[in-house]
Amino acid sequence: MNLQSKDTAGTDKLEPFIGEAKIRSRVKELAAQIDSDYAGKTPIFIGVLNGSFIFISDLVRAVKVGTEIDFLKLSSYGDSKISSGEVKLLKDLNCTIDGRDIIIVEDIVDSGLSIKYIRDLVLSHQPASLQFVTLLMKRGLSNLDFDIKYIGFEIGSEFVVGYGLDYAQKYRNLKEICILKN
Ligand code: IMP
Ligand code: MG
């Protein structure tokens, strides 16, 4: 694809990192794992907006188990590449999660602050079970006191965009994941 045509800021440099085919096959593998773990169940997939919107749409179409879908929205990084260290809830759930199997779908886990916040929120509603699936996980997250069961790719500390992930709301529509260098 022509990355240059998506480079509206002029100064941003995008370096291809994880290509479309690689993403597609990993999403299939994650879906197969979920299918075997949730056989006979209908989990609620909860996407964390905005970053997970493309991943969740591919993931729910790749699974064979029954699905229900809802979304949460948390405060974002704004236009920064660094977390503010504070999480706020911008859009709450609409579904009832009591007694249900919940799968939180994230684009990327960095500091872990967002998923810790989500975990507390969801657990306060007594779900039957709770697991996380994240497309990307930044390496070196040491202070997480629970497991992320489904991880697409472990990456380093680079800032990435594409396939839903943004920098200042840009580049979400890239079909591949790129490293942003500016
Ligand atoms: P955490 O709360 O620090 O784990 O941050 C998680 C959220 O920050 C993700 O859901 C993304 O929205 C955003 N984020 C973290 N790292 C990146 C990145 O490399 N590119 C784009 N967004 C990111
Ligand atoms: Mg996010």
PDB file of C-alpha atoms and ligand atoms in Angstrom:
ATOM      1  CA  MET A   1       0.000   0.000   0.000  1.00  0.00           C
ATOM      2  CA  ASN A   2       1.062   3.567  -0.478  1.00  0.00           C
ATOM      3  CA  LEU A   3       1.816   4.740   3.070  1.00  0.00           C
ATOM      4  CA  GLN A   4       2.836   8.129   1.815  1.00  0.00           C
ATOM      5  CA  SER A   5      -0.708   8.889   0.727  1.00  0.00           C
ATOM      6  CA  LYS A   6      -1.907   8.452   4.322  1.00  0.00           C
ATOM      7  CA  ASP A   7       0.868  10.668   5.675  1.00  0.00           C
ATOM      8  CA  THR A   8      -1.059  13.886   5.948  1.00  0.00           C
ATOM      9  CA  ALA A   9       1.111  15.555   8.544  1.00  0.00           C
ATOM     10  CA  GLY A  10       4.157  15.624   6.297  1.00  0.00           C
ATOM     11  CA  THR A  11       6.637  15.206   9.143  1.00  0.00           C
ATOM     12  CA  ASP A  12       5.405  11.788  10.347  1.00  0.00           C
ATOM     13  CA  LYS A  13       7.330   8.787   9.127  1.00  0.00           C
ATOM     14  CA  LEU A  14       5.622   5.412   9.036  1.00  0.00           C
ATOM     15  CA  GLU A  15       7.695   2.252   9.029  1.00  0.00           C
ATOM     16  CA  PRO A  16       5.825  -0.953   8.115  1.00  0.00           C
ATOM     17  CA  PHE A  17       5.861  -3.313  11.093  1.00  0.00           C
ATOM     18  CA  ILE A  18       3.121  -5.975  11.085  1.00  0.00           C
ATOM     19  CA  GLY A  19       1.548  -6.589   7.694  1.00  0.00           C
ATOM     20  CA  GLU A  20      -2.038  -7.383   6.757  1.00  0.00           C
ATOM     21  CA  ALA A  21      -1.488 -11.102   6.163  1.00  0.00           C
ATOM     22  CA  LYS A  22       0.271 -11.562   9.481  1.00  0.00           C
ATOM     23  CA  ILE A  23      -2.511  -9.742  11.336  1.00  0.00           C
ATOM     24  CA  ARG A  24      -5.174 -11.778   9.536  1.00  0.00           C
ATOM     25  CA  SER A  25      -3.622 -15.118  10.405  1.00  0.00           C
ATOM     26  CA  ARG A  26      -3.041 -14.148  14.035  1.00  0.00           C
ATOM     27  CA  VAL A  27      -6.657 -12.982  14.384  1.00  0.00           C
ATOM     28  CA  LYS A  28      -7.733 -16.405  13.043  1.00  0.00           C
ATOM     29  CA  GLU A  29      -5.567 -18.170  15.623  1.00  0.00           C
ATOM     30  CA  LEU A  30      -6.948 -16.068  18.477  1.00  0.00           C
ATOM     31  CA  ALA A  31     -10.487 -16.768  17.258  1.00  0.00           C
ATOM     32  CA  ALA A  32      -9.790 -20.518  17.188  1.00  0.00           C
ATOM     33  CA  GLN A  33      -8.511 -20.383  20.762  1.00  0.00           C
ATOM     34  CA  ILE A  34     -11.609 -18.477  21.860  1.00  0.00           C
ATOM     35  CA  ASP A  35     -13.853 -20.949  20.012  1.00  0.00           C
ATOM     36  CA  SER A  36     -12.360 -23.861  21.879  1.00  0.00           C
ATOM     37  CA  ASP A  37     -12.412 -22.098  25.270  1.00  0.00           C
ATOM     38  CA  TYR A  38     -16.008 -20.843  24.930  1.00  0.00           C
ATOM     39  CA  ALA A  39     -17.628 -23.801  23.127  1.00  0.00           C
ATOM     40  CA  GLY A  40     -21.367 -23.789  23.821  1.00  0.00           C
ATOM     41  CA  LYS A  41     -21.254 -20.327  25.376  1.00  0.00           C
ATOM     42  CA  THR A  42     -22.189 -16.871  24.123  1.00  0.00           C
ATOM     43  CA  PRO A  43     -19.599 -14.457  25.470  1.00  0.00           C
ATOM     44  CA  ILE A  44     -20.080 -10.700  25.374  1.00  0.00           C
ATOM     45  CA  PHE A  45     -17.201  -9.091  23.494  1.00  0.00           C
ATOM     46  CA  ILE A  46     -16.590  -5.613  24.857  1.00  0.00           C
ATOM     47  CA  GLY A  47     -14.491  -3.409  22.599  1.00  0.00           C
ATOM     48  CA  VAL A  48     -12.539  -0.534  24.089  1.00  0.00           C
ATOM     49  CA  LEU A  49     -13.086   2.495  21.878  1.00  0.00           C
ATOM     50  CA  ASN A  50     -11.713   3.870  19.723  1.00  0.00           C
ATOM     51  CA  GLY A  51      -8.622   1.795  19.090  1.00  0.00           C
ATOM     52  CA  SER A  52     -10.171  -1.684  19.084  1.00  0.00           C
ATOM     53  CA  PHE A  53     -12.912  -1.032  16.519  1.00  0.00           C
ATOM     54  CA  ILE A  54     -11.178  -2.742  13.602  1.00  0.00           C
ATOM     55  CA  PHE A  55      -9.719  -5.609  15.620  1.00  0.00           C
ATOM     56  CA  ILE A  56     -13.047  -6.448  17.282  1.00  0.00           C
ATOM     57  CA  SER A  57     -14.865  -6.381  13.952  1.00  0.00           C
ATOM     58  CA  ASP A  58     -12.398  -8.868  12.459  1.00  0.00           C
ATOM     59  CA  LEU A  59     -12.297 -10.987  15.619  1.00  0.00           C
ATOM     60  CA  VAL A  60     -16.058 -11.406  16.036  1.00  0.00           C
ATOM     61  CA  ARG A  61     -16.360 -12.357  12.361  1.00  0.00           C
ATOM     62  CA  ALA A  62     -13.616 -14.950  12.796  1.00  0.00           C
ATOM     63  CA  VAL A  63     -15.118 -16.742  15.813  1.00  0.00           C
ATOM     64  CA  LYS A  64     -17.770 -19.423  15.478  1.00  0.00           C
ATOM     65  CA  VAL A  65     -19.175 -19.147  19.011  1.00  0.00           C
ATOM     66  CA  GLY A  66     -22.257 -17.021  19.603  1.00  0.00           C
ATOM     67  CA  THR A  67     -21.445 -13.395  20.305  1.00  0.00           C
ATOM     68  CA  GLU A  68     -22.909 -10.283  21.818  1.00  0.00           C
ATOM     69  CA  ILE A  69     -21.052  -7.026  21.402  1.00  0.00           C
ATOM     70  CA  ASP A  70     -20.797  -3.839  23.412  1.00  0.00           C
ATOM     71  CA  PHE A  71     -18.326  -1.003  23.767  1.00  0.00           C
ATOM     72  CA  LEU A  72     -16.632   1.016  26.474  1.00  0.00           C
ATOM     73  CA  LYS A  73     -14.835   4.263  25.921  1.00  0.00           C
ATOM     74  CA  LEU A  74     -12.051   5.493  28.137  1.00  0.00           C
ATOM     75  CA  SER A  75     -10.176   8.772  28.110  1.00  0.00           C
ATOM     76  CA  SER A  76      -7.416   8.532  25.558  1.00  0.00           C
ATOM     77  CA  TYR A  77      -3.877   9.755  25.240  1.00  0.00           C
ATOM     78  CA  GLY A  78      -5.253  12.915  23.638  1.00  0.00           C
ATOM     79  CA  ASP A  79      -2.745  14.019  21.031  1.00  0.00           C
ATOM     80  CA  SER A  80       0.178  12.725  23.040  1.00  0.00           C
ATOM     81  CA  LYS A  81       2.250   9.559  22.720  1.00  0.00           C
ATOM     82  CA  ILE A  82       2.462   9.237  26.490  1.00  0.00           C
ATOM     83  CA  SER A  83      -0.328   8.188  28.867  1.00  0.00           C
ATOM     84  CA  SER A  84      -1.662  10.913  31.161  1.00  0.00           C
ATOM     85  CA  GLY A  85      -1.559   8.335  33.975  1.00  0.00           C
ATOM     86  CA  GLU A  86      -5.237   8.902  34.646  1.00  0.00           C
ATOM     87  CA  VAL A  87      -8.175   6.907  33.268  1.00  0.00           C
ATOM     88  CA  LYS A  88     -11.689   8.287  32.928  1.00  0.00           C
ATOM     89  CA  LEU A  89     -14.805   6.547  31.711  1.00  0.00           C
ATOM     90  CA  LEU A  90     -16.265   8.381  28.701  1.00  0.00           C
ATOM     91  CA  LYS A  91     -18.849   5.759  27.695  1.00  0.00           C
ATOM     92  CA  ASP A  92     -20.176   3.091  30.038  1.00  0.00           C
ATOM     93  CA  LEU A  93     -21.538  -0.314  29.050  1.00  0.00           C
ATOM     94  CA  ASN A  94     -25.110  -0.713  27.870  1.00  0.00           C
ATOM     95  CA  CYS A  95     -25.329  -4.466  28.392  1.00  0.00           C
ATOM     96  CA  THR A  96     -26.004  -6.379  31.595  1.00  0.00           C
ATOM     97  CA  ILE A  97     -22.892  -8.336  32.461  1.00  0.00           C
ATOM     98  CA  ASP A  98     -23.990 -10.049  35.658  1.00  0.00           C
ATOM     99  CA  GLY A  99     -23.551 -13.802  35.249  1.00  0.00           C
ATOM    100  CA  ARG A 100     -22.179 -13.468  31.693  1.00  0.00           C
ATOM    101  CA  ASP A 101     -18.883 -14.504  30.128  1.00  0.00           C
ATOM    102  CA  ILE A 102     -17.043 -11.291  29.292  1.00  0.00           C
ATOM    103  CA  ILE A 103     -14.173 -10.847  26.856  1.00  0.00           C
ATOM    104  CA  ILE A 104     -12.611  -7.380  26.821  1.00  0.00           C
ATOM    105  CA  VAL A 105     -11.097  -6.539  23.438  1.00  0.00           C
ATOM    106  CA  GLU A 106      -8.193  -4.076  23.459  1.00  0.00           C
ATOM    107  CA  ASP A 107      -5.998  -2.753  20.688  1.00  0.00           C
ATOM    108  CA  ILE A 108      -2.860  -2.461  22.783  1.00  0.00           C
ATOM    109  CA  VAL A 109      -1.790  -2.743  26.408  1.00  0.00           C
ATOM    110  CA  ASP A 110       0.974  -0.362  27.379  1.00  0.00           C
ATOM    111  CA  SER A 111       1.117   0.691  31.047  1.00  0.00           C
ATOM    112  CA  GLY A 112      -1.831  -1.584  31.877  1.00  0.00           C
ATOM    113  CA  LEU A 113      -3.723   1.294  33.533  1.00  0.00           C
ATOM    114  CA  SER A 114      -6.695   1.038  31.173  1.00  0.00           C
ATOM    115  CA  ILE A 115      -7.232  -2.700  31.577  1.00  0.00           C
ATOM    116  CA  LYS A 116      -6.832  -2.482  35.365  1.00  0.00           C
ATOM    117  CA  TYR A 117      -9.565   0.154  35.386  1.00  0.00           C
ATOM    118  CA  ILE A 118     -11.791  -1.967  33.134  1.00  0.00           C
ATOM    119  CA  ARG A 119     -11.199  -5.086  35.217  1.00  0.00           C
ATOM    120  CA  ASP A 120     -12.368  -3.350  38.406  1.00  0.00           C
ATOM    121  CA  LEU A 121     -15.382  -1.922  36.598  1.00  0.00           C
ATOM    122  CA  VAL A 122     -16.464  -5.258  35.118  1.00  0.00           C
ATOM    123  CA  LEU A 123     -15.792  -7.310  38.254  1.00  0.00           C
ATOM    124  CA  SER A 124     -18.026  -4.974  40.277  1.00  0.00           C
ATOM    125  CA  HIS A 125     -20.943  -6.383  38.205  1.00  0.00           C
ATOM    126  CA  GLN A 126     -20.266 -10.075  39.021  1.00  0.00           C
ATOM    127  CA  PRO A 127     -19.705 -11.589  35.562  1.00  0.00           C
ATOM    128  CA  ALA A 128     -19.512 -15.397  35.306  1.00  0.00           C
ATOM    129  CA  SER A 129     -16.008 -14.985  33.852  1.00  0.00           C
ATOM    130  CA  LEU A 130     -13.695 -12.267  32.563  1.00  0.00           C
ATOM    131  CA  GLN A 131     -10.812 -12.519  30.092  1.00  0.00           C
ATOM    132  CA  PHE A 132      -8.854 -10.045  28.015  1.00  0.00           C
ATOM    133  CA  VAL A 133      -7.783 -10.215  24.403  1.00  0.00           C
ATOM    134  CA  THR A 134      -5.351  -7.633  23.112  1.00  0.00           C
ATOM    135  CA  LEU A 135      -3.938  -7.420  19.628  1.00  0.00           C
ATOM    136  CA  LEU A 136      -0.683  -5.917  20.879  1.00  0.00           C
ATOM    137  CA  MET A 137       1.115  -5.974  24.179  1.00  0.00           C
ATOM    138  CA  LYS A 138       4.108  -3.815  24.961  1.00  0.00           C
ATOM    139  CA  ARG A 139       6.844  -5.849  26.604  1.00  0.00           C
ATOM    140  CA  GLY A 140       8.021  -5.098  30.111  1.00  0.00           C
ATOM    141  CA  LEU A 141       4.699  -4.728  31.869  1.00  0.00           C
ATOM    142  CA  SER A 142       5.696  -6.086  35.256  1.00  0.00           C
ATOM    143  CA  ASN A 143       3.128  -4.799  37.714  1.00  0.00           C
ATOM    144  CA  LEU A 144       0.007  -6.457  36.303  1.00  0.00           C
ATOM    145  CA  ASP A 145      -1.474  -8.786  38.929  1.00  0.00           C
ATOM    146  CA  PHE A 146      -3.700 -10.746  36.531  1.00  0.00           C
ATOM    147  CA  ASP A 147      -3.260 -12.599  33.238  1.00  0.00           C
ATOM    148  CA  ILE A 148      -4.064 -11.436  29.749  1.00  0.00           C
ATOM    149  CA  LYS A 149      -5.142 -14.714  28.227  1.00  0.00           C
ATOM    150  CA  TYR A 150      -5.100 -13.842  24.520  1.00  0.00           C
ATOM    151  CA  ILE A 151      -2.241 -11.758  23.115  1.00  0.00           C
ATOM    152  CA  GLY A 152      -1.797 -11.154  19.394  1.00  0.00           C
ATOM    153  CA  PHE A 153       1.761  -9.869  19.285  1.00  0.00           C
ATOM    154  CA  GLU A 154       4.260  -8.788  21.924  1.00  0.00           C
ATOM    155  CA  ILE A 155       6.140  -5.696  20.815  1.00  0.00           C
ATOM    156  CA  GLY A 156       8.804  -3.382  22.205  1.00  0.00           C
ATOM    157  CA  SER A 157       8.275   0.179  23.376  1.00  0.00           C
ATOM    158  CA  GLU A 158       7.800   1.654  19.894  1.00  0.00           C
ATOM    159  CA  PHE A 159       4.721   3.793  19.237  1.00  0.00           C
ATOM    160  CA  VAL A 160       2.556   2.076  16.650  1.00  0.00           C
ATOM    161  CA  VAL A 161      -0.355   3.160  14.462  1.00  0.00           C
ATOM    162  CA  GLY A 162      -2.752   1.563  11.990  1.00  0.00           C
ATOM    163  CA  TYR A 163      -5.404  -1.195  12.127  1.00  0.00           C
ATOM    164  CA  GLY A 164      -7.406   0.982  14.544  1.00  0.00           C
ATOM    165  CA  LEU A 165      -4.498   2.520  16.436  1.00  0.00           C
ATOM    166  CA  ASP A 166      -3.989   6.233  16.104  1.00  0.00           C
ATOM    167  CA  TYR A 167      -1.694   9.111  16.703  1.00  0.00           C
ATOM    168  CA  ALA A 168      -3.788  12.240  17.325  1.00  0.00           C
ATOM    169  CA  GLN A 169      -6.730  10.408  15.669  1.00  0.00           C
ATOM    170  CA  LYS A 170      -4.773   9.784  12.474  1.00  0.00           C
ATOM    171  CA  TYR A 171      -3.731   6.546  10.756  1.00  0.00           C
ATOM    172  CA  ARG A 172      -6.509   4.343  12.197  1.00  0.00           C
ATOM    173  CA  ASN A 173      -7.441   3.279   8.678  1.00  0.00           C
ATOM    174  CA  LEU A 174      -4.050   1.873   7.724  1.00  0.00           C
ATOM    175  CA  LYS A 175      -4.453  -1.805   6.843  1.00  0.00           C
ATOM    176  CA  GLU A 176      -1.140  -2.723   8.443  1.00  0.00           C
ATOM    177  CA  ILE A 177       0.507  -1.764  11.714  1.00  0.00           C
ATOM    178  CA  CYS A 178       3.348   0.721  11.375  1.00  0.00           C
ATOM    179  CA  ILE A 179       5.872   2.267  13.709  1.00  0.00           C
ATOM    180  CA  LEU A 180       5.444   6.027  13.910  1.00  0.00           C
ATOM    181  CA  LYS A 181       8.704   7.907  13.748  1.00  0.00           C
ATOM    182  CA  ASN A 182       8.653  11.643  14.042  1.00  0.00           C
TER     183      ASN A 182
HETATM  184  P1  IMP B   1      -2.392   1.826  28.878  1.00  0.00           P
HETATM  185  O1  IMP B   1      -3.528   2.279  29.761  1.00  0.00           O
HETATM  186  O2  IMP B   1      -1.113   2.589  29.146  1.00  0.00           O
HETATM  187  O3  IMP B   1      -2.181   0.341  28.880  1.00  0.00           O
HETATM  188  O4  IMP B   1      -2.739   2.314  27.440  1.00  0.00           O
HETATM  189  C1  IMP B   1      -3.620   1.671  26.649  1.00  0.00           C
HETATM  190  C2  IMP B   1      -4.173   2.569  25.571  1.00  0.00           C
HETATM  191  O5  IMP B   1      -3.260   3.583  25.156  1.00  0.00           O
HETATM  192  C3  IMP B   1      -4.414   1.747  24.346  1.00  0.00           C
HETATM  193  O6  IMP B   1      -5.713   1.189  24.382  1.00  0.00           O
HETATM  194  C4  IMP B   1      -4.225   2.735  23.226  1.00  0.00           C
HETATM  195  O7  IMP B   1      -5.435   3.407  22.965  1.00  0.00           O
HETATM  196  C5  IMP B   1      -3.208   3.705  23.747  1.00  0.00           C
HETATM  197  N1  IMP B   1      -1.843   3.349  23.288  1.00  0.00           N
HETATM  198  C6  IMP B   1      -0.837   2.808  24.009  1.00  0.00           C
HETATM  199  N2  IMP B   1       0.267   2.592  23.262  1.00  0.00           N
HETATM  200  C7  IMP B   1      -0.076   3.014  22.010  1.00  0.00           C
HETATM  201  C8  IMP B   1       0.656   3.033  20.741  1.00  0.00           C
HETATM  202  O8  IMP B   1       1.820   2.604  20.595  1.00  0.00           O
HETATM  203  N3  IMP B   1      -0.053   3.532  19.687  1.00  0.00           N
HETATM  204  C9  IMP B   1      -1.334   3.982  19.769  1.00  0.00           C
HETATM  205  N4  IMP B   1      -2.026   3.970  20.909  1.00  0.00           N
HETATM  206  C10 IMP B   1      -1.407   3.492  22.020  1.00  0.00           C
HETATM  207 MG    MG B   2      -7.324   1.945  23.451  1.00  0.00          MG
END
